[in-house]
Short mmCIF file of C-alpha atoms in Angstrom, two decimals:
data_model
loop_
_atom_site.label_atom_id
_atom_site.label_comp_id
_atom_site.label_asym_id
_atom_site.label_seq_id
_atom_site.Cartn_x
_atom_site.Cartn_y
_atom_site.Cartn_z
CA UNK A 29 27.84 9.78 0.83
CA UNK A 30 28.22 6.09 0.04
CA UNK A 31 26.37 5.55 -2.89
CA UNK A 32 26.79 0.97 -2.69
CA UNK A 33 27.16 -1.16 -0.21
CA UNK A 34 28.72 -4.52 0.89
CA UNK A 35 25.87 -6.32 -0.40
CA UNK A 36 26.96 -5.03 -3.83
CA UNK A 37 22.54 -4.19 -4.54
CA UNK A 38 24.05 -1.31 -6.25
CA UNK A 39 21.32 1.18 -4.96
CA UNK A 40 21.71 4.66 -3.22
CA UNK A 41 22.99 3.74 0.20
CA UNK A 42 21.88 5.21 3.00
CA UNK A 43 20.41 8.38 1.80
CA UNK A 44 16.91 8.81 3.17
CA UNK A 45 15.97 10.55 6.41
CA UNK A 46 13.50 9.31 8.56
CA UNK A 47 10.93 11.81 7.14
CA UNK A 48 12.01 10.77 3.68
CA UNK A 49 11.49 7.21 4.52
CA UNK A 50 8.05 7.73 6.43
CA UNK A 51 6.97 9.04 2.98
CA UNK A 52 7.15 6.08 1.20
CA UNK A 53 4.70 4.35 3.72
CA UNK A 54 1.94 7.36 3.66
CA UNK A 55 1.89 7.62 0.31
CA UNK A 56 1.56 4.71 -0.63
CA UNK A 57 -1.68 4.64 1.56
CA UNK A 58 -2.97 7.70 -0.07
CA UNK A 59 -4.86 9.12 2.56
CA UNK A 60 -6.60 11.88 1.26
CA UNK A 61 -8.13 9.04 -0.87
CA UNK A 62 -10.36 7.51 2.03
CA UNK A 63 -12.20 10.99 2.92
CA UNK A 64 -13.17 11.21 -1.07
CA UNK A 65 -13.77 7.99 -1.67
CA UNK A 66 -13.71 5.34 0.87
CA UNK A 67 -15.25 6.90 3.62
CA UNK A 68 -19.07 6.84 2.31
CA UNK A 69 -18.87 3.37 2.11
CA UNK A 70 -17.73 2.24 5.60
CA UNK A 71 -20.60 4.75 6.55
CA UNK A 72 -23.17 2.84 4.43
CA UNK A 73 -22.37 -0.19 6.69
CA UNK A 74 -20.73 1.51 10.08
CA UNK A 75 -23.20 4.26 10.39
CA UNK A 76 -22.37 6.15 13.53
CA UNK A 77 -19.83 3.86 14.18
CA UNK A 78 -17.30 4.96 11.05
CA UNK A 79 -15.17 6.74 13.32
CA UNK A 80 -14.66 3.64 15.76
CA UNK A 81 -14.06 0.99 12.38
CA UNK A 82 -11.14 3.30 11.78
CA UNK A 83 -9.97 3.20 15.16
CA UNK A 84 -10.20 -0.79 15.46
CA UNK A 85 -8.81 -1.02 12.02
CA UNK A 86 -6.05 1.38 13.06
CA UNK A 87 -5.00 -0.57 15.88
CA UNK A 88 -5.24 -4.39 13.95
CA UNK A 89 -2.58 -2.88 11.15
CA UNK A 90 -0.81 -1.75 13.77
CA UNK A 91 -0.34 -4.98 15.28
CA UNK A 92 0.09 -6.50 12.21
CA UNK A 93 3.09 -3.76 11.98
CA UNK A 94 4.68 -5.16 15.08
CA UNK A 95 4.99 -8.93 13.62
CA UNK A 96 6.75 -6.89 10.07
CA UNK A 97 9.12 -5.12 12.71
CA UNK A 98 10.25 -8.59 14.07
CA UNK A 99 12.08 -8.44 11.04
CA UNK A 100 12.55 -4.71 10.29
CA UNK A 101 14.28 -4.06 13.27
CA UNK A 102 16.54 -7.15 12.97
CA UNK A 103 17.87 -6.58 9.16
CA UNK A 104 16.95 -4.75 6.16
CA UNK A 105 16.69 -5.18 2.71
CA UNK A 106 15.14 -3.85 -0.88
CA UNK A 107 13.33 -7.53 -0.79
CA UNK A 108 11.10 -6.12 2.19
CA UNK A 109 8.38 -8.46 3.35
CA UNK A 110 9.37 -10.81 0.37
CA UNK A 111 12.49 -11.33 2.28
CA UNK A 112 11.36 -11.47 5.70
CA UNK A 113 8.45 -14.50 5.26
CA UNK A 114 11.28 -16.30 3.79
CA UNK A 115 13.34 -15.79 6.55
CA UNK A 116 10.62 -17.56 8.60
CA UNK A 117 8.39 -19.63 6.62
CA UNK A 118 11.21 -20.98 4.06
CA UNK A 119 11.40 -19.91 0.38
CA UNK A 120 7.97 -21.50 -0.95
CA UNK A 121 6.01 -19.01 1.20
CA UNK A 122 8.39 -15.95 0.32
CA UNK A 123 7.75 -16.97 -2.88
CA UNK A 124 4.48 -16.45 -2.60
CA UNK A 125 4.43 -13.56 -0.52
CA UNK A 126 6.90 -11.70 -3.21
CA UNK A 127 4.68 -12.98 -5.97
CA UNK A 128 1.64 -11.44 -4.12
CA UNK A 129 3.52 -8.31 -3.54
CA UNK A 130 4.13 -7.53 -7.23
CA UNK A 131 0.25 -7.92 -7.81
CA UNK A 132 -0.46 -5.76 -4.69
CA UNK A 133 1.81 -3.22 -5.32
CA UNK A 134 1.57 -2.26 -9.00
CA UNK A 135 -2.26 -3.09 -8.77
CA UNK A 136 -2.44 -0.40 -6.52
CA UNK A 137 -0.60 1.58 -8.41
CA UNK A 138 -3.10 1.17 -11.49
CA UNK A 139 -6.09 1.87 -9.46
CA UNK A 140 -4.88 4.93 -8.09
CA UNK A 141 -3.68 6.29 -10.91
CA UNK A 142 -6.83 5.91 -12.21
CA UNK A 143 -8.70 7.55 -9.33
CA UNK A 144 -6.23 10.71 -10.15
CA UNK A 145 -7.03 10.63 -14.00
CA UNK A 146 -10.55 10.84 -12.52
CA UNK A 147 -10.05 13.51 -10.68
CA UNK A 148 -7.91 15.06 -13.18
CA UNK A 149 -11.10 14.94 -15.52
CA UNK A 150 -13.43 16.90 -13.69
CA UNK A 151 -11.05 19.75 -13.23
CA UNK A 152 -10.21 19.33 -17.13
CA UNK A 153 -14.20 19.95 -17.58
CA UNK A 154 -14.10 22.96 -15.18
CA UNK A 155 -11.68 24.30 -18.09
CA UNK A 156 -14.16 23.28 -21.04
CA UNK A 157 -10.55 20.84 -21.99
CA UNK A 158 -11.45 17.24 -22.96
CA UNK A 159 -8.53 14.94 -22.79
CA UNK A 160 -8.67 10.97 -23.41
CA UNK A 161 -8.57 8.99 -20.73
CA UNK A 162 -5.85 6.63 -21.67
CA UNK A 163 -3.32 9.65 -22.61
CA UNK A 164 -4.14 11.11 -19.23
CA UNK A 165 -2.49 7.48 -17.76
CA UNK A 166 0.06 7.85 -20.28
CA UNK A 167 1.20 10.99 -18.67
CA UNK A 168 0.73 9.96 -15.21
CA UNK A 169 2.84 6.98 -15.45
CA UNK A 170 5.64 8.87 -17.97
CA UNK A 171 6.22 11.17 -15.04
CA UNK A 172 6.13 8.46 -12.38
CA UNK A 173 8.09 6.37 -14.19
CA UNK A 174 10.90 8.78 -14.98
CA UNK A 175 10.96 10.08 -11.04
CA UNK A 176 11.59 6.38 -9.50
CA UNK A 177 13.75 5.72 -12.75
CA UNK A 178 15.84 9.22 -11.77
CA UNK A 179 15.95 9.49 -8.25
CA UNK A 180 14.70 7.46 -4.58
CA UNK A 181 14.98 10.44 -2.72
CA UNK A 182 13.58 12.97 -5.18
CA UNK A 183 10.65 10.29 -5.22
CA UNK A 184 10.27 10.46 -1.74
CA UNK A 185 10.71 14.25 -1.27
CA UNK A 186 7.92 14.86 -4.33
CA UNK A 187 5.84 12.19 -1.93
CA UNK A 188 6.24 14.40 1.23
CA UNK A 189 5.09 17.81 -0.11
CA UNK A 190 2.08 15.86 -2.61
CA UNK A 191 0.92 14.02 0.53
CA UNK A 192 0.87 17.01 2.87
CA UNK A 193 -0.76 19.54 0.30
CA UNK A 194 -3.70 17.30 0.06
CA UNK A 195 -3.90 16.17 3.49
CA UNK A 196 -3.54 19.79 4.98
CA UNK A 197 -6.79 20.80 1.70
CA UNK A 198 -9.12 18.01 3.69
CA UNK A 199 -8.46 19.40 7.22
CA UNK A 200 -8.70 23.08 6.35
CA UNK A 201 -12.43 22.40 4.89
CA UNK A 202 -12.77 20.01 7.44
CA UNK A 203 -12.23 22.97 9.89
CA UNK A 204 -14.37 25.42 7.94
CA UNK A 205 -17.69 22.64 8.17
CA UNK A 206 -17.13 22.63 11.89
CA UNK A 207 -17.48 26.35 12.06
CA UNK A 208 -20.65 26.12 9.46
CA UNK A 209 -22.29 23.35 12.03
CA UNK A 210 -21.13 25.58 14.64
CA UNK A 211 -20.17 22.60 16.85
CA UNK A 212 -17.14 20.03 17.07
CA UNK A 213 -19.35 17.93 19.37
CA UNK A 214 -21.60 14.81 17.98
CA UNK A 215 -23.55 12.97 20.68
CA UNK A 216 -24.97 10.82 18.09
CA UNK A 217 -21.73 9.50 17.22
CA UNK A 218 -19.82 8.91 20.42
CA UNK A 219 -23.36 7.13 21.45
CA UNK A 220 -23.20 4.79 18.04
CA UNK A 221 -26.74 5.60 17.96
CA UNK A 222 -28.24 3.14 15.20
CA UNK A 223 -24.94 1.29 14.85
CA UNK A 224 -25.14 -2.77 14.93
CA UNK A 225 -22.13 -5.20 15.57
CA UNK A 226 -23.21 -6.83 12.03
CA UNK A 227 -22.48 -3.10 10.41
CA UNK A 228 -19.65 -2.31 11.89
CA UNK A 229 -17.80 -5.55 11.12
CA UNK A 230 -19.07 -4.80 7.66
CA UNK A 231 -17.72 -1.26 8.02
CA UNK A 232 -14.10 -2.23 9.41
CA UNK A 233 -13.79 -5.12 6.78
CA UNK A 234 -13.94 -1.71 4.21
CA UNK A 235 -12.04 0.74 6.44
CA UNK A 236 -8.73 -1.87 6.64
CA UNK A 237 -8.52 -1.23 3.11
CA UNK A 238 -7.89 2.48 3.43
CA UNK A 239 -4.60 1.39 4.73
CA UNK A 240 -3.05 -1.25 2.14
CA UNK A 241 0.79 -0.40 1.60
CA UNK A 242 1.39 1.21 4.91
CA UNK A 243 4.37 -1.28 5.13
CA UNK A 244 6.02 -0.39 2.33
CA UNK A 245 8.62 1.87 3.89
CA UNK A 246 10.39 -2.09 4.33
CA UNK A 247 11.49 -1.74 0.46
CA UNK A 248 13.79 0.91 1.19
CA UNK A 249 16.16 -0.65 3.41
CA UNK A 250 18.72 -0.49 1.49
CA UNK A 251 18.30 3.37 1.39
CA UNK A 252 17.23 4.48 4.26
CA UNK A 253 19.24 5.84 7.03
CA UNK A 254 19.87 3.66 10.13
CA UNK A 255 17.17 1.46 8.73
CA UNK A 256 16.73 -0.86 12.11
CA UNK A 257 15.48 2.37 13.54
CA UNK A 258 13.94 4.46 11.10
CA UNK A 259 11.84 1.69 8.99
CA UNK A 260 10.57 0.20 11.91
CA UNK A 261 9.16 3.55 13.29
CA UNK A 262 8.18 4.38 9.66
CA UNK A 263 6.05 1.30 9.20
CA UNK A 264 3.60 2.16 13.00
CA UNK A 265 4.07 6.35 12.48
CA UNK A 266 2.38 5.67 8.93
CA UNK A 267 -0.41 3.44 10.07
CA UNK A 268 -1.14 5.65 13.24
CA UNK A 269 -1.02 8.78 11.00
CA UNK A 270 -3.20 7.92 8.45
CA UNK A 271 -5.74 6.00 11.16
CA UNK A 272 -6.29 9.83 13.08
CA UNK A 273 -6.19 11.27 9.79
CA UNK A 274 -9.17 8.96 8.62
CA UNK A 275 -11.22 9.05 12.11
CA UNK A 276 -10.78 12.98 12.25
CA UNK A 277 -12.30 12.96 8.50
CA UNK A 278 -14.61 10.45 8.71
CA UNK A 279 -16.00 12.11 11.90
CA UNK A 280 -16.00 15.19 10.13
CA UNK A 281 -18.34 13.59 7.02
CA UNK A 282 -20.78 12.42 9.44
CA UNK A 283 -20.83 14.96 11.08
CA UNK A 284 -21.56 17.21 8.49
CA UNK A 285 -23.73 15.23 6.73
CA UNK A 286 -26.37 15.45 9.69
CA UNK A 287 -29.54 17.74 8.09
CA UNK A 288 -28.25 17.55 4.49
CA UNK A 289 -31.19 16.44 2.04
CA UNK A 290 -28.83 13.62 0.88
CA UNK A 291 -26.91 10.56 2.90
CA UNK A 292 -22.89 10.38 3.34
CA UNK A 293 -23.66 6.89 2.47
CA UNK A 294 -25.14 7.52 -1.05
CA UNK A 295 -22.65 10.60 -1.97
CA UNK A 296 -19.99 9.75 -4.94
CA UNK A 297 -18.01 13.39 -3.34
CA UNK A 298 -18.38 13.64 -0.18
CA UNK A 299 -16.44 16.57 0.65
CA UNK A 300 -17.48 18.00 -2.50
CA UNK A 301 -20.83 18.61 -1.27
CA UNK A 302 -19.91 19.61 2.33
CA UNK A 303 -18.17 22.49 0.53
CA UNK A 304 -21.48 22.74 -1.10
CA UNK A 305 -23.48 22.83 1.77
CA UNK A 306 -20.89 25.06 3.53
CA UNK A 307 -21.15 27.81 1.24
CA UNK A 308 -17.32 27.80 0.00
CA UNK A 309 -18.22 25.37 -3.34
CA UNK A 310 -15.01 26.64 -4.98
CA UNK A 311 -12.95 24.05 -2.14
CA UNK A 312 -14.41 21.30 -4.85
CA UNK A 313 -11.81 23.05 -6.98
CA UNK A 314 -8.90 22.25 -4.36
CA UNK A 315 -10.70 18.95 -2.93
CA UNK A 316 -10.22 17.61 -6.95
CA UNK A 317 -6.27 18.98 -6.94
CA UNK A 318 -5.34 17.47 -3.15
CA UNK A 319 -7.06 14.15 -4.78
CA UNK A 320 -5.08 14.33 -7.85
CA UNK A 321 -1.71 14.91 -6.52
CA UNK A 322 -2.52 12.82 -3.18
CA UNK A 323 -3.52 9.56 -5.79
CA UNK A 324 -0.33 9.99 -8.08
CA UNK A 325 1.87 10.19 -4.96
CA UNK A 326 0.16 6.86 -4.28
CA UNK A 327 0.85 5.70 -7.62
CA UNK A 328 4.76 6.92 -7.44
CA UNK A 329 5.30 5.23 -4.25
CA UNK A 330 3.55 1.42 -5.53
CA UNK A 331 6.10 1.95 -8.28
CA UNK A 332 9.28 2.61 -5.90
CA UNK A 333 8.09 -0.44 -3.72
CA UNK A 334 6.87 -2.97 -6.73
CA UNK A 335 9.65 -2.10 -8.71
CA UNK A 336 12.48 -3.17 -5.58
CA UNK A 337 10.53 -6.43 -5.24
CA UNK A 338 10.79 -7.20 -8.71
CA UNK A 339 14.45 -6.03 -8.01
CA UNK A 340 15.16 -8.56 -5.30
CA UNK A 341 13.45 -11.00 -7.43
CA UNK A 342 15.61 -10.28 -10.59
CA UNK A 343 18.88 -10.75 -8.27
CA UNK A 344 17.84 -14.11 -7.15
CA UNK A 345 16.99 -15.42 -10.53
CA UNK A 346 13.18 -15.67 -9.88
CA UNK A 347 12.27 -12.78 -12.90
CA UNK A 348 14.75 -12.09 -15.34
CA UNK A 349 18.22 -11.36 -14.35
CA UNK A 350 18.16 -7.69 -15.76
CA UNK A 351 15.69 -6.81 -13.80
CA UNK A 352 18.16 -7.28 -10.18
CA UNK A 353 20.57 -4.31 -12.11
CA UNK A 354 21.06 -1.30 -10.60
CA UNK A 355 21.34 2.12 -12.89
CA UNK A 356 25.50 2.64 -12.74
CA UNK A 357 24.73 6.53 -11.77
CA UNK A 358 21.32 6.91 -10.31
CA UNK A 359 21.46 4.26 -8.04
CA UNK A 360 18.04 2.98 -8.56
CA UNK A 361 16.22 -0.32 -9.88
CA UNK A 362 15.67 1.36 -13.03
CA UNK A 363 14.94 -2.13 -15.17
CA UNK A 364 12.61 -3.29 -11.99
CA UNK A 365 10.84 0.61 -12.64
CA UNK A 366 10.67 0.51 -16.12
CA UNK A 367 9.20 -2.87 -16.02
CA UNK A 368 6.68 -1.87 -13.08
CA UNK A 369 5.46 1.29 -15.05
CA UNK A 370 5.01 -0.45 -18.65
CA UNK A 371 2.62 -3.05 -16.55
CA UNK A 372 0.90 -0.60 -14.64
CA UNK A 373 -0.01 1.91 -18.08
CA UNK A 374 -0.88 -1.27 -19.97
CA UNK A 375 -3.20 -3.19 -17.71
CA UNK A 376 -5.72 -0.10 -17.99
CA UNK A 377 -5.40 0.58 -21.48
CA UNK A 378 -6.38 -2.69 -22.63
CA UNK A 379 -9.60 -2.25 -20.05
CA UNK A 380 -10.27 1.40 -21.65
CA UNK A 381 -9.69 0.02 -24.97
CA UNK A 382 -12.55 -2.66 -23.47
CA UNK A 383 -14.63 -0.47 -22.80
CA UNK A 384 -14.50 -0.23 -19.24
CA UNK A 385 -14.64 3.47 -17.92
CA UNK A 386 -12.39 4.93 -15.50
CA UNK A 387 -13.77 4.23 -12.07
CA UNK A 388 -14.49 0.77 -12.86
CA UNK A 389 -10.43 0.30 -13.73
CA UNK A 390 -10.23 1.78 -10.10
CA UNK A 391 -12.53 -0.26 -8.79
CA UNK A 392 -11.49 -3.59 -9.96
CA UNK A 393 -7.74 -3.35 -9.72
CA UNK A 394 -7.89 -1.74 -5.68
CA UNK A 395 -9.99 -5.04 -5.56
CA UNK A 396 -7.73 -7.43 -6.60
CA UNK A 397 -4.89 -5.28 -5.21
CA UNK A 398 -6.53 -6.18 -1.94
CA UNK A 399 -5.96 -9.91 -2.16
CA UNK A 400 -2.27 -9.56 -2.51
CA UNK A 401 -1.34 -7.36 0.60
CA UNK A 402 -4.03 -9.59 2.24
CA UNK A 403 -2.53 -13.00 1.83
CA UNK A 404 0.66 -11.50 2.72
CA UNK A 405 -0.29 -9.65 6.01
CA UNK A 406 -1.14 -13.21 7.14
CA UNK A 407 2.15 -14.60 6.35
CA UNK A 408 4.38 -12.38 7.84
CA UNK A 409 1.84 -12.81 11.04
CA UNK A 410 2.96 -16.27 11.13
CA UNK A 411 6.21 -16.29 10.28
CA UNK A 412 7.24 -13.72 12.62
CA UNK A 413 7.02 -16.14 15.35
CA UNK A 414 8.77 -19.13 13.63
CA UNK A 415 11.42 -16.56 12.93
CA UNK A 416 11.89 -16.03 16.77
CA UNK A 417 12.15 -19.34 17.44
CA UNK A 418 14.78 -19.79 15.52
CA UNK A 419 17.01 -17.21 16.68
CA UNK A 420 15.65 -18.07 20.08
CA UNK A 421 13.97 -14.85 21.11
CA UNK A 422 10.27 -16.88 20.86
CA UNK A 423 8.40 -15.22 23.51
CA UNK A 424 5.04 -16.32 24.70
CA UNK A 425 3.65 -12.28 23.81
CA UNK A 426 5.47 -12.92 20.26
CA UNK A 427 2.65 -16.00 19.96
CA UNK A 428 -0.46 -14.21 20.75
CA UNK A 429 0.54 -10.76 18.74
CA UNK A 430 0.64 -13.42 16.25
CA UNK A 431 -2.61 -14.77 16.61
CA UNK A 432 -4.38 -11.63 17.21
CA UNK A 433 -3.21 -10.22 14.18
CA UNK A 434 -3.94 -13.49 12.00
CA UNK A 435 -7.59 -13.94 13.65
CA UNK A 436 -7.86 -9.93 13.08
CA UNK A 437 -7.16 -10.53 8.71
CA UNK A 438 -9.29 -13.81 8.75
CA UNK A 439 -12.66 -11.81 8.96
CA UNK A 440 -11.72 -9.20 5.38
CA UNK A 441 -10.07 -12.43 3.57
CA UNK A 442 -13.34 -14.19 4.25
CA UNK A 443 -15.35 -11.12 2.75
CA UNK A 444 -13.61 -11.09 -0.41
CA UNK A 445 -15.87 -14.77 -1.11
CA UNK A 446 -18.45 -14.67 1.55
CA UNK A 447 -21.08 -13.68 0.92
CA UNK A 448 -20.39 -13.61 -3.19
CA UNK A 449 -20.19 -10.24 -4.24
CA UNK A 450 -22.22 -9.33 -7.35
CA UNK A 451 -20.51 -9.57 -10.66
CA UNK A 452 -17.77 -8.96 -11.95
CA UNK A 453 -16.12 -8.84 -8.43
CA UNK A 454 -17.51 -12.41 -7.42
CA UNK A 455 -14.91 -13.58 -10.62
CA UNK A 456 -12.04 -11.85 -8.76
CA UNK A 457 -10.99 -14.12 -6.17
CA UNK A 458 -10.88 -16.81 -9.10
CA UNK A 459 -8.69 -14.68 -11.05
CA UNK A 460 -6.17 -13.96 -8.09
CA UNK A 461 -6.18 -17.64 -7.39
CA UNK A 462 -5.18 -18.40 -11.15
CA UNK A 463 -2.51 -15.42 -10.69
CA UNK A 464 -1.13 -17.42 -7.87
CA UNK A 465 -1.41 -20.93 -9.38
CA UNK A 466 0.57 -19.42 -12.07
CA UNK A 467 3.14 -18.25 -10.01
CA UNK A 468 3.46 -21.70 -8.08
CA UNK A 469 3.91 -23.17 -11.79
CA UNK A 470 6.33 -21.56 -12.08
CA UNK A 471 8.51 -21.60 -8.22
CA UNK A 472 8.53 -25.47 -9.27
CA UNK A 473 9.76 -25.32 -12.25
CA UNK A 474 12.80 -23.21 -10.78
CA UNK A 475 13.35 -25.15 -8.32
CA UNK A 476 13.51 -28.65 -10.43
CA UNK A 477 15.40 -26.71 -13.72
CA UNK A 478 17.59 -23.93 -11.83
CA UNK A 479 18.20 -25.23 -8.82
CA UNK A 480 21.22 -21.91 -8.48
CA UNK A 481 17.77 -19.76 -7.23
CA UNK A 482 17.62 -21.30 -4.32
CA UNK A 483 21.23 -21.20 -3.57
CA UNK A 484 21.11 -17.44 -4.81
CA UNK A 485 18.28 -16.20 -1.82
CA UNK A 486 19.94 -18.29 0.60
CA UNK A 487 23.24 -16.77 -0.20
CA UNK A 488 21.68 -13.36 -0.19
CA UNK A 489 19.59 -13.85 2.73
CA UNK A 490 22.48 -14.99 4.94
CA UNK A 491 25.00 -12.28 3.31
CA UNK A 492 22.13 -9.58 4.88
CA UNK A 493 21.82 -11.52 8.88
CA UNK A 494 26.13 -11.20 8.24
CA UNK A 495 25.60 -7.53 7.61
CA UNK A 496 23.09 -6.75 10.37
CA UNK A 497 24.21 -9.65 12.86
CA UNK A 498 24.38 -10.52 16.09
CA UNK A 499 20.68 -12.13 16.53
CA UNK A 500 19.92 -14.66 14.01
CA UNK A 501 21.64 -18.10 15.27
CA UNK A 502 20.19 -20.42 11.95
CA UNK A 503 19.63 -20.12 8.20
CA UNK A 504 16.45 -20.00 7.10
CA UNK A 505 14.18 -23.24 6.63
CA UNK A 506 14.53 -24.92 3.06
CA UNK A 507 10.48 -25.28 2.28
#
């Protein structure tokens, strides 16, 4: 097995199966995370209608995924969509889009982590054994840090089985509260009875944030196997996967929910008390483990994908220069991972050592987390079209999958300021936007003091359409 490659990245070439590679993508959207957490609150908006917010959001993300396949199935790279907006848009907007990566990425990472230290808690109490909080994320990230440091495709194996354990927990209860209602069939919700336009735009503003990361299957292209094929099917199997997975168990909730003395909308464990109210209580037990392993899958596969964009970045001079090394015998980004996981334990301590308690560190970071993925969603939209046109396969369906998928993000982007959430989250937007103006600080100061950076992407981003070939007829724009 070749273990480098003519681009000289220095990474395990080639090694991941499909399966392996469609890992990284699901995991990294945590699914068994929206049933236990995100669900309740696209109900509290979506009502009735929770099952069809997934679907619509299921089928935007998806089109969003065909604009990221534009480039996915035209050349591959660990710089994923970092690389590919700059392929379109020029290098100021990759810029940004890899700068907005690393926040989205290892954010996520941080707040999921935090929902499995959480989780990890209340089985900890079942056992009468108190453990701080902060040692519990030392842990998590220690062994997260130490698989991605090791090994991409033990990471992606360990995501497979974590990710199916806790997906298969969900439907087996889900199964059993069907048989305790005694019917699969809910008039009220194929009717939308009670649900309101105004609610359910509410409601799929929430639910497209069960899916953040879904594209992150595009950081292993230097990895995976036949990646024109397999990342490009990775990237639409993930989103479609997770979207059943989330209308079959958001269906389910509701469903099961109907006669309880408490709302689905006002529950902080949702499935927790339809095992309750099923009469099998002891599936909280397994609920908590399927949401522990589920969350630090999540928080394994953030690392693998923020650590390769810090990688790409390293090689082109953007971060330190270390950080673009490959490990001489693992194969892996291990600076970039080490780097990833000392950001993504300290971040929360600091807020623990604040004060702030654990679901708030979840709650703010996924928040902020959001932005990232957000701004960059839209940017691969529109560069995926300029990117046609200049290898002259522009196409006048290219155009509108483009503007369907940008009008489809401008409705959540405009929720994250209108209306002004309550505090602290109405000072989050201002803190991404200082993130960013930070980052632009410091793109010009590359480009007027090492001017090499911009000669190193464009070297590496034409070395990778010489590898793939064939389509792309002109470098990619300066700006």
């Amino acid at each position: 097995m070749s273990t480098t490659t003519d681009t000289g990245y220095g990474l395990r070439s080639k090694c991941l199966s499909f399966t392996e590679t469609l890992s990284q993508s699901v995991a990294n959207i945590s699914p068994t995370l929206t049933p236990v957490v995100i669900v309740p609150l696209v109900f509290a908006s979506a009502g009735n209608g929770t099952w069809l917010a997934y679907l619509f959001a299921t089928i935007g993300l998806m089109l969003v995924g065909l604009n990221i396949n534009q480039f996915a199935k035209r050349s591959a790279s660990p710089g994923s969509l970092y690389s590919f907006v700059t392929r379109g848009m020029g290098m100021s907007a990759g810029f940004i889009s890899g700068w907005c990566l690393i926040v989205a990425y290892l954010f996520t990472a941080m707040a999921v982590l935090a929902g499995s230290v959480n989780y990890a808690i209340i089985l900890l109490a079942m056992m009468h054994i108190n453990i701080a909080p902060v040692i519990l994320f030392a842990i998590g990230t220690a062994v997260a840090w130490f698989i991605a440091y090791k090994d991409i495709k033990l990471s992606t194996q360990l995501m497979l089985v974590l990710e199916a354990v806790s997906m298969v927990i969900i439907l087996v209860l889900g199964a059993i509260i069907m048989h305790h209602k005694g019917t699969v069939i809910d008039t009220t919700q194929f009717s939308l009875q009670g649900m309101n336009f105004a609610g359910l735009k509410a409601g799929l503003i929430l639910a497209i944030f069960s899916y953040v990361g879904y594209e992150s299957s595009t950081t292993l292209g230097e990895e995976a196997r036949n990646p024109l094929k397999t990342i490009p099917k990775a990237v639409l199997l993930s989103a479609l996967i997770s979207g059943l997975f989330f209308m079959l168990t958001s269906y389910i909730a509701v469903l099961g929910f109907h006669g309880m003395k408490g709302s689905l909308g006002d529950s902080t464990a949702p499935f927790n008390d339809l095992a309750d109210a099923a009469g099998v209580g002891y599936f909280a037990v397994f609920i908590s483990i399927g949401a522990v392993i589920s969350m630090f899958a999540c928080t394994l596969a953030s690392i693998n994908a923020g650590s390769r964009i810090l990688f790409s970045m390293g090689r082109h001079g953007v971060v330190h220069a270390n950080i673009g090394k490959a490990h001489s015998e693992n194969f892996t980004p291990h600076h970039a991972a080490t780097t990833a996981s000392v950001i993504v334990f300290i971040l929360p301590a600091i807020m623990l050592f604040c004060g702030q308690g654990v679901l708030d560190v979840f709650n703010d970071l996924s928040t902020i987390a959001t932005y990232g993925f957000l701004v960059v969603y839209v940017l691969i939209s529109i560069a995926a079209p300029i990117y046609l046109k200049t290898i002259g396969k522009l196409t006048a369906g290219s155009i509108a999958l483009s503007v369907v998928s940008v009008a489809f993000m401008i409705p959540p982007v405009i929720a994250t300021v209108y209306p002004a959430p309550a505090p602290p989250m109405t000072y989050f937007p201002y803190y991404f936007l200082g993130y960013l103006a930070l980052g632009v600080v410091w793109f010009v100061f590359l480009r007027f003091k090492s001017p090499h950076v911009l000669t190193e992407i464009k070297a590496d981003l034409e070395l990778i359409s010489l590898r793939f070939g064939g389509e792309e007829q002109s470098t990619p724009p300066a700006m």
